[in-house]
């Protein structure tokens, strides 16, 4: 089915992994959009706060002649935006809601995976990124904590079940599901931090050593939609600059979600 007649404007900042979720979704679904840069290093403007009172990025403004006579509507928070885009029309990210029992089971499996990642794993990455500004022991402790949590909570969910396909993504699929959309931007950054020496190099090695997660992660970070516009060198260099800001006391927290 063709994509709906809809106009999309993404308010974003290139450093934000949550923005990257939305960008990956837009690319994966081949949806046209325009981008408005939001400087998250300075207080938000009144104009942007009118769009998103929380002041975070991303935000997505959309309009369609098929909805409210084309009046503009805003969706905030990356996970909500991703679900919105995934439900616009039938696609490979989410099985159609009315497609029968098997589709309902598949959707539930994806939702449970995303819920587990968001509630059990995502909060730990704040400690990972803070540890990258600290000493070697802090970084190693953060690594052990995250690898252990992924082994306990995520590794079992990636085990193939009866009826799964032979693909590398959740449920044996050949293409990204919503699960990969949510996780991939975080993993590609962790790998970049590890390769760039901002986290222990063992971090990436130990994640890839997990039997299910390792193969899944390797497949994810090769996805063309994820890599479109991704500049690892600039990301690592920018992160090193933030490290120096942290050390001299001028580091400012970001606001993306």
Short mmCIF file of C-alpha atoms in Angstrom, two decimals:
data_model
loop_
_atom_site.label_atom_id
_atom_site.label_comp_id
_atom_site.label_asym_id
_atom_site.label_seq_id
_atom_site.Cartn_x
_atom_site.Cartn_y
_atom_site.Cartn_z
CA UNK A 1 0.00 0.00 0.00
CA UNK A 2 1.23 3.49 -0.83
CA UNK A 3 2.21 5.88 1.94
CA UNK A 4 -0.54 8.28 3.01
CA UNK A 5 -0.81 11.85 1.78
CA UNK A 6 0.91 13.53 4.70
CA UNK A 7 3.37 16.37 5.31
CA UNK A 8 6.05 15.75 7.96
CA UNK A 9 8.42 18.18 9.69
CA UNK A 10 10.98 16.78 12.13
CA UNK A 11 12.48 19.02 14.82
CA UNK A 12 15.82 17.48 15.59
CA UNK A 13 19.43 17.59 16.69
CA UNK A 14 22.01 15.25 15.05
CA UNK A 15 23.65 14.12 18.30
CA UNK A 16 20.46 12.71 19.78
CA UNK A 17 19.95 8.92 19.54
CA UNK A 18 16.21 9.42 20.01
CA UNK A 19 16.10 11.66 16.95
CA UNK A 20 18.05 8.91 15.18
CA UNK A 21 15.19 6.51 15.96
CA UNK A 22 12.76 8.72 14.12
CA UNK A 23 15.12 9.35 11.20
CA UNK A 24 15.70 5.61 10.82
CA UNK A 25 11.94 5.06 10.76
CA UNK A 26 11.39 7.76 8.14
CA UNK A 27 14.13 6.28 5.95
CA UNK A 28 12.97 2.70 6.48
CA UNK A 29 9.43 3.65 5.39
CA UNK A 30 10.64 5.97 2.59
CA UNK A 31 8.59 8.85 3.98
CA UNK A 32 9.48 12.35 2.72
CA UNK A 33 10.08 14.96 5.43
CA UNK A 34 11.72 18.27 6.18
CA UNK A 35 14.03 18.92 9.11
CA UNK A 36 14.25 21.89 11.49
CA UNK A 37 17.41 22.05 13.63
CA UNK A 38 16.88 22.67 17.34
CA UNK A 39 19.92 23.86 19.29
CA UNK A 40 19.81 21.88 22.52
CA UNK A 41 22.93 23.60 23.86
CA UNK A 42 20.94 26.75 24.62
CA UNK A 43 17.55 27.43 26.25
CA UNK A 44 14.66 26.61 23.94
CA UNK A 45 12.97 29.46 22.11
CA UNK A 46 9.38 30.42 22.82
CA UNK A 47 8.49 29.27 19.31
CA UNK A 48 9.83 25.80 19.95
CA UNK A 49 8.23 25.56 23.39
CA UNK A 50 4.92 26.28 21.68
CA UNK A 51 5.55 23.17 19.56
CA UNK A 52 6.87 21.02 22.41
CA UNK A 53 6.37 22.48 25.91
CA UNK A 54 8.85 19.95 27.31
CA UNK A 55 11.58 21.48 25.18
CA UNK A 56 12.94 18.09 24.15
CA UNK A 57 13.75 16.72 20.72
CA UNK A 58 12.50 15.11 18.62
CA UNK A 59 9.12 16.57 17.81
CA UNK A 60 7.16 15.79 14.67
CA UNK A 61 4.66 18.15 13.08
CA UNK A 62 2.33 16.63 10.54
CA UNK A 63 -0.66 17.56 8.45
CA UNK A 64 -2.88 15.64 6.09
CA UNK A 65 -5.99 16.54 4.14
CA UNK A 66 -7.42 13.31 5.56
CA UNK A 67 -7.09 14.52 9.17
CA UNK A 68 -8.71 17.62 10.68
CA UNK A 69 -8.98 19.24 7.26
CA UNK A 70 -5.21 19.49 7.00
CA UNK A 71 -4.64 21.34 10.29
CA UNK A 72 -1.14 20.84 11.72
CA UNK A 73 -0.73 18.43 14.62
CA UNK A 74 2.36 17.72 16.73
CA UNK A 75 3.56 14.38 18.14
CA UNK A 76 6.29 14.46 20.82
CA UNK A 77 8.60 11.83 22.36
CA UNK A 78 10.58 9.53 20.07
CA UNK A 79 8.84 6.28 20.99
CA UNK A 80 5.40 7.78 20.45
CA UNK A 81 6.53 9.27 17.13
CA UNK A 82 7.91 5.92 15.99
CA UNK A 83 4.66 4.16 16.87
CA UNK A 84 2.69 6.85 15.07
CA UNK A 85 4.75 6.45 11.89
CA UNK A 86 4.63 2.66 12.15
CA UNK A 87 0.84 2.74 12.27
CA UNK A 88 0.28 5.19 9.41
CA UNK A 89 -0.04 2.44 6.83
CA UNK A 90 0.73 -1.31 6.55
CA UNK A 91 4.49 -1.88 6.65
CA UNK A 92 7.16 -4.30 7.88
CA UNK A 93 7.87 -2.52 11.19
CA UNK A 94 4.66 -3.70 12.82
CA UNK A 95 2.24 -6.40 11.70
CA UNK A 96 -1.18 -4.89 10.94
CA UNK A 97 -3.36 -4.67 14.05
CA UNK A 98 -6.34 -6.39 12.38
CA UNK A 99 -4.38 -9.12 10.58
CA UNK A 100 -5.36 -12.04 12.81
CA UNK A 101 -4.00 -13.97 15.77
CA UNK A 102 -0.46 -14.48 14.43
CA UNK A 103 -0.10 -10.75 13.79
CA UNK A 104 -1.43 -9.97 17.27
CA UNK A 105 1.15 -12.32 18.80
CA UNK A 106 3.93 -10.74 16.73
CA UNK A 107 2.89 -7.21 17.73
CA UNK A 108 2.77 -8.25 21.37
CA UNK A 109 6.23 -9.77 21.11
CA UNK A 110 7.59 -6.54 19.63
CA UNK A 111 5.84 -4.37 22.23
CA UNK A 112 7.14 -6.53 25.09
CA UNK A 113 10.66 -6.35 23.70
CA UNK A 114 10.49 -2.55 23.40
CA UNK A 115 9.00 -2.23 26.89
CA UNK A 116 11.78 -4.40 28.33
CA UNK A 117 14.48 -2.38 26.58
CA UNK A 118 13.01 0.97 27.57
CA UNK A 119 12.44 0.08 31.22
CA UNK A 120 15.28 -2.35 32.00
CA UNK A 121 18.11 -1.20 29.73
CA UNK A 122 17.70 2.41 28.57
CA UNK A 123 17.98 3.92 32.08
CA UNK A 124 21.38 2.25 32.46
CA UNK A 125 22.88 4.12 29.53
CA UNK A 126 22.82 7.39 31.45
CA UNK A 127 25.37 5.76 33.74
CA UNK A 128 27.34 4.50 30.73
CA UNK A 129 27.67 7.95 29.19
CA UNK A 130 28.51 9.55 32.53
CA UNK A 131 31.13 6.85 33.07
CA UNK A 132 32.74 7.79 29.77
CA UNK A 133 33.63 11.09 31.46
CA UNK A 134 35.06 9.33 34.51
CA UNK A 135 37.95 6.99 35.28
CA UNK A 136 38.65 3.52 33.91
CA UNK A 137 37.01 1.71 36.83
CA UNK A 138 33.78 3.68 36.47
CA UNK A 139 33.66 2.85 32.78
CA UNK A 140 34.30 -0.85 33.41
CA UNK A 141 31.64 -0.99 36.14
CA UNK A 142 29.13 0.60 33.75
CA UNK A 143 30.09 -1.90 31.06
CA UNK A 144 29.60 -4.88 33.37
CA UNK A 145 26.23 -3.53 34.52
CA UNK A 146 24.86 -3.06 30.99
CA UNK A 147 26.23 -6.29 29.55
CA UNK A 148 24.80 -8.19 32.51
CA UNK A 149 21.39 -6.58 32.15
CA UNK A 150 21.25 -7.26 28.41
CA UNK A 151 22.29 -10.87 28.99
CA UNK A 152 19.52 -11.31 31.56
CA UNK A 153 16.68 -9.31 30.01
CA UNK A 154 17.25 -9.11 26.24
CA UNK A 155 19.25 -12.18 25.25
CA UNK A 156 16.34 -14.61 25.94
CA UNK A 157 13.90 -12.48 23.93
CA UNK A 158 16.08 -12.87 20.82
CA UNK A 159 16.02 -16.65 20.89
CA UNK A 160 14.33 -18.08 17.81
CA UNK A 161 10.90 -19.61 18.42
CA UNK A 162 8.98 -22.23 16.44
CA UNK A 163 7.67 -20.63 13.29
CA UNK A 164 10.26 -17.83 13.20
CA UNK A 165 11.94 -17.07 9.90
CA UNK A 166 15.62 -17.25 9.12
CA UNK A 167 16.30 -13.50 9.12
CA UNK A 168 18.52 -11.78 11.67
CA UNK A 169 15.90 -9.50 13.19
CA UNK A 170 13.29 -10.11 15.90
CA UNK A 171 11.12 -13.09 15.06
CA UNK A 172 13.47 -14.16 12.30
CA UNK A 173 12.45 -11.28 10.06
CA UNK A 174 14.56 -10.07 7.15
CA UNK A 175 13.80 -6.38 7.74
CA UNK A 176 13.78 -4.07 10.75
CA UNK A 177 10.88 -4.28 13.16
CA UNK A 178 10.01 -1.61 15.70
CA UNK A 179 12.39 -3.39 18.11
CA UNK A 180 15.42 -2.67 15.92
CA UNK A 181 14.27 0.91 15.30
CA UNK A 182 14.29 1.55 19.05
CA UNK A 183 17.58 -0.15 19.90
CA UNK A 184 19.90 0.33 16.90
CA UNK A 185 20.71 4.07 17.39
CA UNK A 186 21.88 3.33 20.94
CA UNK A 187 24.01 0.34 19.99
CA UNK A 188 25.74 2.11 17.10
CA UNK A 189 26.74 4.86 19.55
CA UNK A 190 28.00 2.41 22.18
CA UNK A 191 30.10 0.69 19.52
CA UNK A 192 31.46 4.07 18.38
CA UNK A 193 32.34 4.99 21.97
CA UNK A 194 34.08 1.66 22.44
CA UNK A 195 35.98 1.82 19.14
CA UNK A 196 36.90 5.45 19.82
CA UNK A 197 38.36 4.74 23.23
CA UNK A 198 35.71 6.64 25.20
CA UNK A 199 34.50 3.41 26.75
CA UNK A 200 36.46 0.20 27.36
CA UNK A 201 37.10 -1.61 24.08
CA UNK A 202 35.89 -4.75 25.84
CA UNK A 203 32.38 -3.24 25.97
CA UNK A 204 31.71 -3.89 22.28
CA UNK A 205 33.56 -7.21 22.42
CA UNK A 206 31.50 -8.50 25.34
CA UNK A 207 28.20 -7.42 23.77
CA UNK A 208 29.09 -9.15 20.52
CA UNK A 209 30.03 -12.27 22.49
CA UNK A 210 26.42 -12.74 23.62
CA UNK A 211 25.15 -15.51 21.31
CA UNK A 212 21.81 -13.98 20.30
CA UNK A 213 22.40 -10.30 20.98
CA UNK A 214 25.80 -10.24 19.28
CA UNK A 215 24.54 -11.54 15.93
CA UNK A 216 21.50 -9.28 16.15
CA UNK A 217 23.59 -6.20 16.92
CA UNK A 218 26.03 -6.90 14.08
CA UNK A 219 23.13 -7.10 11.63
CA UNK A 220 21.48 -3.96 13.00
CA UNK A 221 24.43 -1.62 12.65
CA UNK A 222 24.73 -2.45 8.93
CA UNK A 223 21.19 -1.26 8.14
CA UNK A 224 21.14 1.39 5.40
CA UNK A 225 18.32 3.37 7.00
CA UNK A 226 20.28 3.58 10.26
CA UNK A 227 23.52 4.58 8.53
CA UNK A 228 22.00 7.26 6.32
CA UNK A 229 23.50 10.51 7.58
CA UNK A 230 25.44 8.81 10.39
CA UNK A 231 28.96 10.21 10.75
CA UNK A 232 30.85 8.14 13.31
CA UNK A 233 34.04 10.20 13.12
CA UNK A 234 32.18 13.45 13.83
CA UNK A 235 30.21 11.78 16.61
CA UNK A 236 33.34 10.51 18.36
CA UNK A 237 35.18 13.81 17.89
CA UNK A 238 32.18 15.72 19.26
CA UNK A 239 31.99 13.34 22.21
CA UNK A 240 35.65 13.94 22.97
CA UNK A 241 34.97 17.67 22.97
CA UNK A 242 32.12 17.09 25.44
CA UNK A 243 34.52 15.10 27.60
CA UNK A 244 36.79 18.12 27.80
CA UNK A 245 33.82 20.35 28.63
CA UNK A 246 32.88 17.96 31.42
CA UNK A 247 36.39 18.05 32.81
CA UNK A 248 36.54 21.86 32.82
CA UNK A 249 33.04 22.17 34.29
CA UNK A 250 31.25 23.65 31.27
CA UNK A 251 29.38 20.52 30.12
CA UNK A 252 25.63 21.02 29.68
CA UNK A 253 23.12 18.15 29.76
CA UNK A 254 21.14 17.43 26.60
CA UNK A 255 17.39 17.24 26.29
CA UNK A 256 16.36 14.56 23.88
CA UNK A 257 13.96 11.70 24.40
#
